PDB file of C-alpha atoms in Angstrom:
ATOM      1  CA  MET A   1      -7.781 -37.092 -76.603  1.00  0.00           C
ATOM      2  CA  SER A   2      -8.659 -39.145 -80.064  1.00  0.00           C
ATOM      3  CA  GLU A   3      -9.356 -42.717 -80.093  1.00  0.00           C
ATOM      4  CA  LYS A   4      -5.861 -42.863 -82.339  1.00  0.00           C
ATOM      5  CA  SER A   5      -3.788 -41.165 -80.117  1.00  0.00           C
ATOM      6  CA  ALA A   6      -5.259 -43.318 -77.028  1.00  0.00           C
ATOM      7  CA  GLU A   7      -4.486 -46.644 -79.474  1.00  0.00           C
ATOM      8  CA  GLU A   8      -0.913 -45.100 -79.492  1.00  0.00           C
ATOM      9  CA  THR A   9      -0.388 -44.274 -76.072  1.00  0.00           C
ATOM     10  CA  ALA A  10      -1.753 -47.982 -74.850  1.00  0.00           C
ATOM     11  CA  ARG A  11       0.420 -49.617 -77.467  1.00  0.00           C
ATOM     12  CA  SER A  12       3.612 -47.415 -76.438  1.00  0.00           C
ATOM     13  CA  VAL A  13       3.011 -48.477 -72.782  1.00  0.00           C
ATOM     14  CA  ILE A  14       2.537 -52.079 -73.668  1.00  0.00           C
ATOM     15  CA  GLU A  15       6.148 -52.247 -75.784  1.00  0.00           C
ATOM     16  CA  ARG A  16       7.932 -49.734 -73.295  1.00  0.00           C
ATOM     17  CA  PRO A  17      10.896 -51.529 -72.183  1.00  0.00           C
ATOM     18  CA  ARG A  18      11.339 -51.845 -68.356  1.00  0.00           C
ATOM     19  CA  ARG A  19      14.947 -50.197 -68.748  1.00  0.00           C
ATOM     20  CA  VAL A  20      13.423 -47.203 -70.613  1.00  0.00           C
ATOM     21  CA  SER A  21      10.689 -46.711 -68.016  1.00  0.00           C
ATOM     22  CA  VAL A  22      13.290 -46.871 -65.467  1.00  0.00           C
ATOM     23  CA  ALA A  23      15.268 -43.950 -66.859  1.00  0.00           C
ATOM     24  CA  ALA A  24      12.417 -41.695 -67.434  1.00  0.00           C
ATOM     25  CA  ALA A  25      11.420 -42.569 -64.058  1.00  0.00           C
ATOM     26  CA  LEU A  26      14.510 -41.399 -62.371  1.00  0.00           C
ATOM     27  CA  SER A  27      15.043 -38.482 -64.612  1.00  0.00           C
ATOM     28  CA  GLY A  28      11.580 -37.321 -63.483  1.00  0.00           C
ATOM     29  CA  VAL A  29      12.847 -37.508 -60.031  1.00  0.00           C
ATOM     30  CA  GLN A  30      15.752 -35.632 -60.829  1.00  0.00           C
ATOM     31  CA  GLY A  31      14.026 -32.751 -62.315  1.00  0.00           C
ATOM     32  CA  LEU A  32      11.326 -32.763 -59.162  1.00  0.00           C
ATOM     33  CA  VAL A  33      14.297 -32.925 -56.775  1.00  0.00           C
ATOM     34  CA  LEU A  34      15.917 -29.583 -58.690  1.00  0.00           C
ATOM     35  CA  VAL A  35      12.388 -28.103 -58.729  1.00  0.00           C
ATOM     36  CA  VAL A  36      12.173 -28.884 -54.661  1.00  0.00           C
ATOM     37  CA  LEU A  37      15.762 -27.342 -54.174  1.00  0.00           C
ATOM     38  CA  GLY A  38      15.130 -24.212 -56.564  1.00  0.00           C
ATOM     39  CA  ILE A  39      11.884 -23.569 -54.215  1.00  0.00           C
ATOM     40  CA  VAL A  40      13.725 -24.060 -50.805  1.00  0.00           C
ATOM     41  CA  MET A  41      16.263 -21.677 -52.108  1.00  0.00           C
ATOM     42  CA  THR A  42      13.594 -19.295 -53.295  1.00  0.00           C
ATOM     43  CA  GLY A  43      12.297 -19.529 -49.674  1.00  0.00           C
ATOM     44  CA  VAL A  44      15.346 -18.774 -48.004  1.00  0.00           C
ATOM     45  CA  ALA A  45      15.931 -15.866 -50.457  1.00  0.00           C
ATOM     46  CA  VAL A  46      12.572 -14.260 -49.529  1.00  0.00           C
ATOM     47  CA  ALA A  47      12.986 -15.138 -46.051  1.00  0.00           C
ATOM     48  CA  GLY A  48      15.859 -12.909 -45.508  1.00  0.00           C
ATOM     49  CA  ASP A  49      18.171 -15.775 -44.075  1.00  0.00           C
ATOM     50  CA  SER A  50      20.560 -15.710 -47.034  1.00  0.00           C
ATOM     51  CA  ALA A  51      24.071 -13.843 -46.472  1.00  0.00           C
ATOM     52  CA  ASP A  52      23.702 -12.803 -50.227  1.00  0.00           C
ATOM     53  CA  LEU A  53      20.410 -12.139 -51.511  1.00  0.00           C
ATOM     54  CA  ALA A  54      21.234 -12.080 -55.373  1.00  0.00           C
ATOM     55  CA  GLN A  55      23.414 -15.235 -54.895  1.00  0.00           C
ATOM     56  CA  ALA A  56      20.176 -17.158 -53.206  1.00  0.00           C
ATOM     57  CA  VAL A  57      17.960 -15.432 -56.270  1.00  0.00           C
ATOM     58  CA  THR A  58      20.610 -16.687 -58.956  1.00  0.00           C
ATOM     59  CA  GLY A  59      20.954 -20.042 -57.689  1.00  0.00           C
ATOM     60  CA  ALA A  60      17.192 -20.835 -57.339  1.00  0.00           C
ATOM     61  CA  VAL A  61      16.583 -19.248 -60.524  1.00  0.00           C
ATOM     62  CA  THR A  62      19.347 -21.686 -61.826  1.00  0.00           C
ATOM     63  CA  LEU A  63      18.042 -24.853 -60.087  1.00  0.00           C
ATOM     64  CA  LEU A  64      14.524 -24.544 -61.486  1.00  0.00           C
ATOM     65  CA  ALA A  65      15.621 -23.440 -65.157  1.00  0.00           C
ATOM     66  CA  LEU A  66      17.996 -26.536 -64.989  1.00  0.00           C
ATOM     67  CA  ALA A  67      15.176 -28.940 -63.929  1.00  0.00           C
ATOM     68  CA  ALA A  68      13.266 -28.479 -67.067  1.00  0.00           C
ATOM     69  CA  LEU A  69      15.703 -30.789 -68.881  1.00  0.00           C
ATOM     70  CA  PRO A  70      15.587 -33.826 -67.176  1.00  0.00           C
ATOM     71  CA  LEU A  71      11.642 -33.356 -66.619  1.00  0.00           C
ATOM     72  CA  ALA A  72      11.597 -32.943 -70.409  1.00  0.00           C
ATOM     73  CA  ALA A  73      13.940 -35.863 -70.814  1.00  0.00           C
ATOM     74  CA  GLY A  74      12.287 -37.641 -68.522  1.00  0.00           C
ATOM     75  CA  ARG A  75       8.766 -37.167 -70.251  1.00  0.00           C
ATOM     76  CA  GLY A  76      10.229 -37.815 -73.443  1.00  0.00           C
ATOM     77  CA  LEU A  77      11.680 -41.298 -72.578  1.00  0.00           C
ATOM     78  CA  TRP A  78       8.344 -42.217 -71.099  1.00  0.00           C
ATOM     79  CA  LEU A  79       6.572 -41.292 -74.058  1.00  0.00           C
ATOM     80  CA  LEU A  80       9.391 -43.491 -76.302  1.00  0.00           C
ATOM     81  CA  ARG A  81      10.806 -39.923 -77.931  1.00  0.00           C
ATOM     82  CA  ARG A  82      14.213 -40.606 -80.145  1.00  0.00           C
ATOM     83  CA  TRP A  83      15.020 -37.033 -79.010  1.00  0.00           C
ATOM     84  CA  SER A  84      14.902 -37.703 -75.375  1.00  0.00           C
ATOM     85  CA  ARG A  85      18.037 -39.777 -74.767  1.00  0.00           C
ATOM     86  CA  GLY A  86      20.529 -37.157 -75.505  1.00  0.00           C
ATOM     87  CA  PRO A  87      19.136 -34.650 -73.009  1.00  0.00           C
ATOM     88  CA  ALA A  88      18.924 -37.613 -70.691  1.00  0.00           C
ATOM     89  CA  VAL A  89      22.487 -38.886 -71.137  1.00  0.00           C
ATOM     90  CA  ILE A  90      23.973 -35.348 -70.939  1.00  0.00           C
ATOM     91  CA  MET A  91      22.008 -34.515 -67.713  1.00  0.00           C
ATOM     92  CA  GLN A  92      23.813 -37.741 -66.049  1.00  0.00           C
ATOM     93  CA  LEU A  93      27.004 -37.336 -67.465  1.00  0.00           C
ATOM     94  CA  LEU A  94      26.892 -33.606 -65.755  1.00  0.00           C
ATOM     95  CA  ALA A  95      25.338 -35.065 -62.657  1.00  0.00           C
ATOM     96  CA  LEU A  96      28.280 -37.421 -62.238  1.00  0.00           C
ATOM     97  CA  PRO A  97      30.900 -34.883 -61.255  1.00  0.00           C
ATOM     98  CA  ILE A  98      28.362 -32.662 -59.185  1.00  0.00           C
ATOM     99  CA  ALA A  99      27.801 -35.816 -57.073  1.00  0.00           C
ATOM    100  CA  PHE A 100      31.753 -36.082 -56.669  1.00  0.00           C
ATOM    101  CA  THR A 101      31.940 -32.648 -55.310  1.00  0.00           C
ATOM    102  CA  LEU A 102      28.864 -32.941 -52.943  1.00  0.00           C
ATOM    103  CA  LEU A 103      30.911 -35.887 -51.375  1.00  0.00           C
ATOM    104  CA  GLY A 104      33.280 -33.581 -50.027  1.00  0.00           C
ATOM    105  CA  SER A 105      30.365 -31.310 -48.425  1.00  0.00           C
ATOM    106  CA  GLY A 106      29.451 -31.612 -44.699  1.00  0.00           C
ATOM    107  CA  GLY A 107      25.877 -32.743 -43.407  1.00  0.00           C
ATOM    108  CA  LEU A 108      23.920 -34.660 -45.387  1.00  0.00           C
ATOM    109  CA  TRP A 109      25.289 -33.770 -48.879  1.00  0.00           C
ATOM    110  CA  PRO A 110      27.543 -36.805 -48.925  1.00  0.00           C
ATOM    111  CA  LEU A 111      24.187 -39.186 -48.925  1.00  0.00           C
ATOM    112  CA  ALA A 112      22.489 -36.715 -51.218  1.00  0.00           C
ATOM    113  CA  ALA A 113      25.691 -37.220 -53.502  1.00  0.00           C
ATOM    114  CA  VAL A 114      25.901 -41.336 -53.241  1.00  0.00           C
ATOM    115  CA  ALA A 115      21.700 -41.238 -54.350  1.00  0.00           C
ATOM    116  CA  LEU A 116      22.441 -38.601 -57.374  1.00  0.00           C
ATOM    117  CA  ALA A 117      25.213 -40.958 -58.582  1.00  0.00           C
ATOM    118  CA  ALA A 118      23.702 -44.226 -58.308  1.00  0.00           C
ATOM    119  CA  SER A 119      20.945 -42.533 -59.977  1.00  0.00           C
ATOM    120  CA  ALA A 120      22.947 -40.985 -62.819  1.00  0.00           C
ATOM    121  CA  VAL A 121      25.185 -44.364 -63.115  1.00  0.00           C
ATOM    122  CA  THR A 122      21.676 -46.384 -63.457  1.00  0.00           C
ATOM    123  CA  VAL A 123      20.137 -44.060 -65.882  1.00  0.00           C
ATOM    124  CA  LEU A 124      23.053 -44.176 -68.115  1.00  0.00           C
ATOM    125  CA  ALA A 125      23.175 -47.787 -67.781  1.00  0.00           C
ATOM    126  CA  CYS A 126      19.643 -48.119 -68.754  1.00  0.00           C
ATOM    127  CA  LEU A 127      19.639 -46.122 -71.891  1.00  0.00           C
ATOM    128  CA  MET A 128      22.990 -47.721 -73.302  1.00  0.00           C
ATOM    129  CA  ASN A 129      21.249 -50.760 -73.159  1.00  0.00           C
ATOM    130  CA  PRO A 130      20.261 -52.213 -76.775  1.00  0.00           C
ATOM    131  CA  THR A 131      16.990 -52.978 -75.753  1.00  0.00           C
ATOM    132  CA  ALA A 132      16.623 -49.301 -74.775  1.00  0.00           C
ATOM    133  CA  THR A 133      18.222 -47.762 -77.914  1.00  0.00           C
ATOM    134  CA  GLU A 134      16.037 -49.787 -80.222  1.00  0.00           C
ATOM    135  CA  ALA A 135      12.666 -48.801 -78.303  1.00  0.00           C
ATOM    136  CA  LEU A 136      13.905 -45.335 -78.883  1.00  0.00           C
ATOM    137  CA  GLY A 137      14.797 -45.927 -82.484  1.00  0.00           C
ATOM    138  CA  ILE A 138      18.267 -45.298 -81.902  1.00  0.00           C
ATOM    139  CA  GLY A 139      20.493 -48.120 -83.688  1.00  0.00           C
ATOM    140  CA  PRO A 140      22.757 -48.238 -86.443  1.00  0.00           C
ATOM    141  CA  ARG A 141      21.542 -46.912 -90.074  1.00  0.00           C
ATOM    142  CA  GLU A 142      20.816 -49.059 -92.509  1.00  0.00           C
ATOM    143  CA  GLY A 143      22.729 -48.407 -96.142  1.00  0.00           C
TER     144      GLY A 143
END
């Protein structure tokens, strides 16, 4: 790592607002949860406990592919990259109807739905804050 990039990293850590840090962390956690669910679905498919192997494999691959977006957005937010706000907001807007759908499921899914909805609303609130938009270099254009 060059000296200049180390200085830039240290500066961005100091200047990163707490709201952006929270949004980055929650986006990362959401991505990790998707990875874990994808791995579990893969294990279920391999173990043969699934009624339809093709459906289980497709679901697992879909979850693993979807995990890339919140993980990339979380990393981008952590590094204060301007591009990261869009994917993070899109993922949270997609998470809200998923959470609503999970509320009607049995078992522990309603609890997961509440956690997902709470994290999505928190990330959205953090990213819509003027402090966060300013730190990410997003705001009204001059001229």
